[in-house]
């Protein structure tokens, strides 16, 4: 389904469907980012060493809002071609990318694990590119490039930022309260590692 076809089928029911499709990624994304806003402003912004090329934090909220809209619209276009039963693979990839995006925030901002977040970012980037390719088969390369291309670029940017954080904030063994906290996260089975700025 291209853009012209999409416009041709738009009617009140389609508007409702598109709104739901956009809210599926948008609402959880807003909730997750809002829940960890304090960690973003304190631990992430003030504690971690970052490259001078690191984008300002205020850029991400409006950027992700636009991207969530594009993702939702693209998913609706795919869903229009037979629903989940006929588009299981592309929509399953899409759902996986949403879960991985939210998981990355939790791993980084709640558990302060830059190493685990980097692994999550690698998997996210791979799934996002796969989603782009699967969507392109359904809606066409031009539509997929416009709607999902920027999302792929953002995921690659996240991967680059995460790698930069990993390099500038090496893994060190925790002690005291930090060690106990991360030890409980791992279920007590492994000696935990925490992320602390290099001194």
PDB file of C-alpha atoms in Angstrom:
ATOM      1  CA  UNK A   1       0.000   0.000   0.000  1.00  0.00           C
ATOM      2  CA  UNK A   2       1.515   3.306  -1.114  1.00  0.00           C
ATOM      3  CA  UNK A   3       0.662   6.787   0.130  1.00  0.00           C
ATOM      4  CA  UNK A   4      -1.887   7.415  -2.646  1.00  0.00           C
ATOM      5  CA  UNK A   5      -3.676   4.171  -1.846  1.00  0.00           C
ATOM      6  CA  UNK A   6      -3.640   5.069   1.837  1.00  0.00           C
ATOM      7  CA  UNK A   7      -5.313   8.407   1.142  1.00  0.00           C
ATOM      8  CA  UNK A   8      -7.915   6.668  -0.994  1.00  0.00           C
ATOM      9  CA  UNK A   9      -9.053   4.406   1.852  1.00  0.00           C
ATOM     10  CA  UNK A  10      -9.093   7.049   4.567  1.00  0.00           C
ATOM     11  CA  UNK A  11     -12.477   7.466   6.222  1.00  0.00           C
ATOM     12  CA  UNK A  12     -13.612   7.990   9.840  1.00  0.00           C
ATOM     13  CA  UNK A  13     -13.007   4.343  10.724  1.00  0.00           C
ATOM     14  CA  UNK A  14      -9.500   4.535   9.293  1.00  0.00           C
ATOM     15  CA  UNK A  15      -8.774   7.654  11.336  1.00  0.00           C
ATOM     16  CA  UNK A  16      -9.728   5.782  14.509  1.00  0.00           C
ATOM     17  CA  UNK A  17      -7.578   2.818  13.493  1.00  0.00           C
ATOM     18  CA  UNK A  18      -4.608   5.064  12.743  1.00  0.00           C
ATOM     19  CA  UNK A  19      -5.026   6.833  16.084  1.00  0.00           C
ATOM     20  CA  UNK A  20      -4.947   3.495  17.904  1.00  0.00           C
ATOM     21  CA  UNK A  21      -1.936   2.376  15.863  1.00  0.00           C
ATOM     22  CA  UNK A  22      -0.061   5.556  16.815  1.00  0.00           C
ATOM     23  CA  UNK A  23      -1.016   5.323  20.492  1.00  0.00           C
ATOM     24  CA  UNK A  24       0.315   1.752  20.741  1.00  0.00           C
ATOM     25  CA  UNK A  25       3.968   2.896  20.564  1.00  0.00           C
ATOM     26  CA  UNK A  26       3.406   6.445  21.827  1.00  0.00           C
ATOM     27  CA  UNK A  27       1.689   5.888  25.191  1.00  0.00           C
ATOM     28  CA  UNK A  28       4.092   3.267  26.599  1.00  0.00           C
ATOM     29  CA  UNK A  29       7.017   5.317  25.307  1.00  0.00           C
ATOM     30  CA  UNK A  30       5.772   8.422  27.121  1.00  0.00           C
ATOM     31  CA  UNK A  31       5.107   6.437  30.302  1.00  0.00           C
ATOM     32  CA  UNK A  32       8.537   4.792  30.322  1.00  0.00           C
ATOM     33  CA  UNK A  33      10.397   8.037  29.617  1.00  0.00           C
ATOM     34  CA  UNK A  34       8.336   9.892  32.220  1.00  0.00           C
ATOM     35  CA  UNK A  35       8.906   7.205  34.832  1.00  0.00           C
ATOM     36  CA  UNK A  36      12.679   7.469  34.454  1.00  0.00           C
ATOM     37  CA  UNK A  37      12.861  11.223  33.813  1.00  0.00           C
ATOM     38  CA  UNK A  38      14.626  11.850  37.128  1.00  0.00           C
ATOM     39  CA  UNK A  39      17.309   9.270  36.331  1.00  0.00           C
ATOM     40  CA  UNK A  40      17.767  10.859  32.925  1.00  0.00           C
ATOM     41  CA  UNK A  41      18.256  14.322  34.429  1.00  0.00           C
ATOM     42  CA  UNK A  42      20.523  13.205  37.274  1.00  0.00           C
ATOM     43  CA  UNK A  43      22.450   9.974  36.743  1.00  0.00           C
ATOM     44  CA  UNK A  44      22.518  10.072  32.938  1.00  0.00           C
ATOM     45  CA  UNK A  45      22.960  13.810  32.418  1.00  0.00           C
ATOM     46  CA  UNK A  46      25.250  14.655  35.336  1.00  0.00           C
ATOM     47  CA  UNK A  47      27.136  11.468  36.229  1.00  0.00           C
ATOM     48  CA  UNK A  48      28.084   9.822  32.955  1.00  0.00           C
ATOM     49  CA  UNK A  49      30.911  11.024  30.765  1.00  0.00           C
ATOM     50  CA  UNK A  50      29.717  11.727  27.232  1.00  0.00           C
ATOM     51  CA  UNK A  51      31.162  12.775  23.897  1.00  0.00           C
ATOM     52  CA  UNK A  52      30.920  16.410  22.856  1.00  0.00           C
ATOM     53  CA  UNK A  53      28.911  15.138  19.881  1.00  0.00           C
ATOM     54  CA  UNK A  54      26.206  13.743  22.173  1.00  0.00           C
ATOM     55  CA  UNK A  55      22.866  15.363  21.186  1.00  0.00           C
ATOM     56  CA  UNK A  56      21.191  17.556  23.833  1.00  0.00           C
ATOM     57  CA  UNK A  57      18.617  15.633  25.839  1.00  0.00           C
ATOM     58  CA  UNK A  58      15.746  17.943  24.884  1.00  0.00           C
ATOM     59  CA  UNK A  59      16.022  16.743  21.272  1.00  0.00           C
ATOM     60  CA  UNK A  60      14.901  13.201  22.027  1.00  0.00           C
ATOM     61  CA  UNK A  61      11.351  13.843  23.280  1.00  0.00           C
ATOM     62  CA  UNK A  62      10.060  15.635  20.141  1.00  0.00           C
ATOM     63  CA  UNK A  63      12.094  13.336  17.898  1.00  0.00           C
ATOM     64  CA  UNK A  64      10.607  10.180  19.407  1.00  0.00           C
ATOM     65  CA  UNK A  65       7.110  11.673  19.280  1.00  0.00           C
ATOM     66  CA  UNK A  66       7.427  12.111  15.518  1.00  0.00           C
ATOM     67  CA  UNK A  67       9.012   8.685  15.133  1.00  0.00           C
ATOM     68  CA  UNK A  68       6.261   6.982  17.130  1.00  0.00           C
ATOM     69  CA  UNK A  69       3.695   8.594  14.834  1.00  0.00           C
ATOM     70  CA  UNK A  70       5.571   7.333  11.776  1.00  0.00           C
ATOM     71  CA  UNK A  71       5.882   3.847  13.269  1.00  0.00           C
ATOM     72  CA  UNK A  72       2.210   3.717  14.123  1.00  0.00           C
ATOM     73  CA  UNK A  73       1.168   4.894  10.669  1.00  0.00           C
ATOM     74  CA  UNK A  74       3.458   2.370   8.989  1.00  0.00           C
ATOM     75  CA  UNK A  75       2.136  -0.456  11.163  1.00  0.00           C
ATOM     76  CA  UNK A  76      -1.429   0.498  10.231  1.00  0.00           C
ATOM     77  CA  UNK A  77      -0.536   0.414   6.543  1.00  0.00           C
ATOM     78  CA  UNK A  78       0.881  -3.094   6.985  1.00  0.00           C
ATOM     79  CA  UNK A  79      -2.086  -4.208   9.079  1.00  0.00           C
ATOM     80  CA  UNK A  80      -4.436  -3.020   6.321  1.00  0.00           C
ATOM     81  CA  UNK A  81      -2.993  -5.705   4.050  1.00  0.00           C
ATOM     82  CA  UNK A  82      -4.744  -8.649   5.662  1.00  0.00           C
ATOM     83  CA  UNK A  83      -4.398  -7.992   9.376  1.00  0.00           C
ATOM     84  CA  UNK A  84      -2.114  -9.850  11.749  1.00  0.00           C
ATOM     85  CA  UNK A  85      -2.979 -13.271  10.314  1.00  0.00           C
ATOM     86  CA  UNK A  86      -1.609 -12.351   6.879  1.00  0.00           C
ATOM     87  CA  UNK A  87       1.165 -10.033   8.088  1.00  0.00           C
ATOM     88  CA  UNK A  88       2.413 -11.981  11.086  1.00  0.00           C
ATOM     89  CA  UNK A  89       6.135 -11.675  10.368  1.00  0.00           C
ATOM     90  CA  UNK A  90       6.384  -7.890   9.788  1.00  0.00           C
ATOM     91  CA  UNK A  91       4.034  -7.068  12.673  1.00  0.00           C
ATOM     92  CA  UNK A  92       5.842  -9.493  14.996  1.00  0.00           C
ATOM     93  CA  UNK A  93       9.152  -7.824  14.153  1.00  0.00           C
ATOM     94  CA  UNK A  94       7.518  -4.450  14.768  1.00  0.00           C
ATOM     95  CA  UNK A  95       6.163  -5.494  18.164  1.00  0.00           C
ATOM     96  CA  UNK A  96       9.584  -6.829  19.122  1.00  0.00           C
ATOM     97  CA  UNK A  97      11.216  -3.485  18.345  1.00  0.00           C
ATOM     98  CA  UNK A  98       8.761  -1.708  20.647  1.00  0.00           C
ATOM     99  CA  UNK A  99       9.537  -4.084  23.508  1.00  0.00           C
ATOM    100  CA  UNK A 100      13.280  -3.704  22.910  1.00  0.00           C
ATOM    101  CA  UNK A 101      13.030   0.102  22.892  1.00  0.00           C
ATOM    102  CA  UNK A 102      11.289   0.118  26.258  1.00  0.00           C
ATOM    103  CA  UNK A 103      13.637  -2.564  27.618  1.00  0.00           C
ATOM    104  CA  UNK A 104      16.649  -0.459  26.659  1.00  0.00           C
ATOM    105  CA  UNK A 105      15.338   2.445  28.756  1.00  0.00           C
ATOM    106  CA  UNK A 106      14.725   0.175  31.740  1.00  0.00           C
ATOM    107  CA  UNK A 107      18.121  -1.531  31.529  1.00  0.00           C
ATOM    108  CA  UNK A 108      20.006   1.748  31.204  1.00  0.00           C
ATOM    109  CA  UNK A 109      18.047   4.150  33.389  1.00  0.00           C
ATOM    110  CA  UNK A 110      16.764   1.812  36.098  1.00  0.00           C
ATOM    111  CA  UNK A 111      19.579  -0.710  36.424  1.00  0.00           C
ATOM    112  CA  UNK A 112      22.362   1.612  35.210  1.00  0.00           C
ATOM    113  CA  UNK A 113      23.817  -1.200  33.120  1.00  0.00           C
ATOM    114  CA  UNK A 114      25.502   0.338  30.111  1.00  0.00           C
ATOM    115  CA  UNK A 115      26.902  -3.034  29.069  1.00  0.00           C
ATOM    116  CA  UNK A 116      23.518  -4.768  29.021  1.00  0.00           C
ATOM    117  CA  UNK A 117      21.975  -1.707  27.381  1.00  0.00           C
ATOM    118  CA  UNK A 118      24.579  -1.934  24.612  1.00  0.00           C
ATOM    119  CA  UNK A 119      23.638  -5.555  23.950  1.00  0.00           C
ATOM    120  CA  UNK A 120      19.980  -4.538  23.904  1.00  0.00           C
ATOM    121  CA  UNK A 121      20.769  -1.704  21.482  1.00  0.00           C
ATOM    122  CA  UNK A 122      22.552  -4.098  19.107  1.00  0.00           C
ATOM    123  CA  UNK A 123      19.560  -6.448  19.085  1.00  0.00           C
ATOM    124  CA  UNK A 124      17.196  -3.479  18.693  1.00  0.00           C
ATOM    125  CA  UNK A 125      19.097  -2.159  15.674  1.00  0.00           C
ATOM    126  CA  UNK A 126      19.025  -5.602  14.037  1.00  0.00           C
ATOM    127  CA  UNK A 127      15.292  -6.012  14.641  1.00  0.00           C
ATOM    128  CA  UNK A 128      14.586  -2.464  13.452  1.00  0.00           C
ATOM    129  CA  UNK A 129      16.381  -3.013  10.154  1.00  0.00           C
ATOM    130  CA  UNK A 130      14.529  -6.320   9.761  1.00  0.00           C
ATOM    131  CA  UNK A 131      11.239  -4.533  10.434  1.00  0.00           C
ATOM    132  CA  UNK A 132      12.087  -1.931   7.799  1.00  0.00           C
ATOM    133  CA  UNK A 133      12.808  -4.639   5.222  1.00  0.00           C
ATOM    134  CA  UNK A 134       9.631  -6.572   6.058  1.00  0.00           C
ATOM    135  CA  UNK A 135       7.498  -3.424   5.937  1.00  0.00           C
ATOM    136  CA  UNK A 136       9.048  -2.487   2.583  1.00  0.00           C
ATOM    137  CA  UNK A 137       7.819  -5.781   1.132  1.00  0.00           C
ATOM    138  CA  UNK A 138       4.250  -4.861   2.112  1.00  0.00           C
ATOM    139  CA  UNK A 139       3.921  -1.084   1.715  1.00  0.00           C
ATOM    140  CA  UNK A 140       6.692  -0.496  -0.809  1.00  0.00           C
ATOM    141  CA  UNK A 141      10.200   0.850  -0.409  1.00  0.00           C
ATOM    142  CA  UNK A 142       9.292   4.571  -0.771  1.00  0.00           C
ATOM    143  CA  UNK A 143       6.696   4.492   2.022  1.00  0.00           C
ATOM    144  CA  UNK A 144       8.903   2.348   4.255  1.00  0.00           C
ATOM    145  CA  UNK A 145      11.860   4.668   3.663  1.00  0.00           C
ATOM    146  CA  UNK A 146       9.868   7.763   4.624  1.00  0.00           C
ATOM    147  CA  UNK A 147       8.170   6.269   7.689  1.00  0.00           C
ATOM    148  CA  UNK A 148      10.621   3.665   8.999  1.00  0.00           C
ATOM    149  CA  UNK A 149      13.929   4.913   7.614  1.00  0.00           C
ATOM    150  CA  UNK A 150      14.274   7.654  10.264  1.00  0.00           C
ATOM    151  CA  UNK A 151      13.479   5.096  12.984  1.00  0.00           C
ATOM    152  CA  UNK A 152      16.371   2.929  11.779  1.00  0.00           C
ATOM    153  CA  UNK A 153      18.659   5.957  11.852  1.00  0.00           C
ATOM    154  CA  UNK A 154      17.573   6.762  15.414  1.00  0.00           C
ATOM    155  CA  UNK A 155      18.229   3.189  16.554  1.00  0.00           C
ATOM    156  CA  UNK A 156      21.709   3.308  15.021  1.00  0.00           C
ATOM    157  CA  UNK A 157      22.263   6.634  16.795  1.00  0.00           C
ATOM    158  CA  UNK A 158      21.215   5.016  20.082  1.00  0.00           C
ATOM    159  CA  UNK A 159      23.693   2.221  19.425  1.00  0.00           C
ATOM    160  CA  UNK A 160      26.491   4.725  18.759  1.00  0.00           C
ATOM    161  CA  UNK A 161      25.630   6.746  21.876  1.00  0.00           C
ATOM    162  CA  UNK A 162      25.499   3.599  23.988  1.00  0.00           C
ATOM    163  CA  UNK A 163      28.894   2.469  22.702  1.00  0.00           C
ATOM    164  CA  UNK A 164      30.351   5.898  23.456  1.00  0.00           C
ATOM    165  CA  UNK A 165      28.978   5.699  27.008  1.00  0.00           C
ATOM    166  CA  UNK A 166      30.506   2.252  27.384  1.00  0.00           C
ATOM    167  CA  UNK A 167      33.930   3.494  26.308  1.00  0.00           C
ATOM    168  CA  UNK A 168      33.900   6.614  28.463  1.00  0.00           C
ATOM    169  CA  UNK A 169      32.342   4.951  31.523  1.00  0.00           C
ATOM    170  CA  UNK A 170      34.113   1.593  31.874  1.00  0.00           C
ATOM    171  CA  UNK A 171      32.668  -1.263  33.876  1.00  0.00           C
ATOM    172  CA  UNK A 172      33.959  -1.533  37.429  1.00  0.00           C
ATOM    173  CA  UNK A 173      33.119  -3.779  40.307  1.00  0.00           C
ATOM    174  CA  UNK A 174      30.640  -2.221  42.714  1.00  0.00           C
ATOM    175  CA  UNK A 175      30.907  -2.126  46.462  1.00  0.00           C
ATOM    176  CA  UNK A 176      28.622  -1.603  49.403  1.00  0.00           C
ATOM    177  CA  UNK A 177      25.052  -0.585  48.656  1.00  0.00           C
ATOM    178  CA  UNK A 178      25.652  -0.460  44.895  1.00  0.00           C
ATOM    179  CA  UNK A 179      26.941  -4.033  44.881  1.00  0.00           C
ATOM    180  CA  UNK A 180      24.085  -5.295  47.012  1.00  0.00           C
ATOM    181  CA  UNK A 181      21.538  -3.578  44.791  1.00  0.00           C
ATOM    182  CA  UNK A 182      22.888  -5.047  41.573  1.00  0.00           C
ATOM    183  CA  UNK A 183      23.545  -8.399  43.213  1.00  0.00           C
ATOM    184  CA  UNK A 184      19.843  -8.651  44.045  1.00  0.00           C
ATOM    185  CA  UNK A 185      18.977  -7.743  40.454  1.00  0.00           C
ATOM    186  CA  UNK A 186      21.019 -10.710  39.231  1.00  0.00           C
ATOM    187  CA  UNK A 187      19.415 -13.035  41.744  1.00  0.00           C
ATOM    188  CA  UNK A 188      22.617 -13.454  43.735  1.00  0.00           C
ATOM    189  CA  UNK A 189      24.094 -15.892  41.222  1.00  0.00           C
ATOM    190  CA  UNK A 190      26.865 -13.721  39.809  1.00  0.00           C
ATOM    191  CA  UNK A 191      29.204 -11.050  41.107  1.00  0.00           C
ATOM    192  CA  UNK A 192      27.643  -7.888  39.655  1.00  0.00           C
ATOM    193  CA  UNK A 193      29.277  -5.108  37.752  1.00  0.00           C
ATOM    194  CA  UNK A 194      28.127  -1.504  37.944  1.00  0.00           C
ATOM    195  CA  UNK A 195      28.850   1.448  35.747  1.00  0.00           C
ATOM    196  CA  UNK A 196      30.862   4.234  37.330  1.00  0.00           C
ATOM    197  CA  UNK A 197      32.623   7.153  35.662  1.00  0.00           C
ATOM    198  CA  UNK A 198      36.353   6.671  35.221  1.00  0.00           C
ATOM    199  CA  UNK A 199      38.413   8.786  37.569  1.00  0.00           C
TER     200      UNK A 199
END
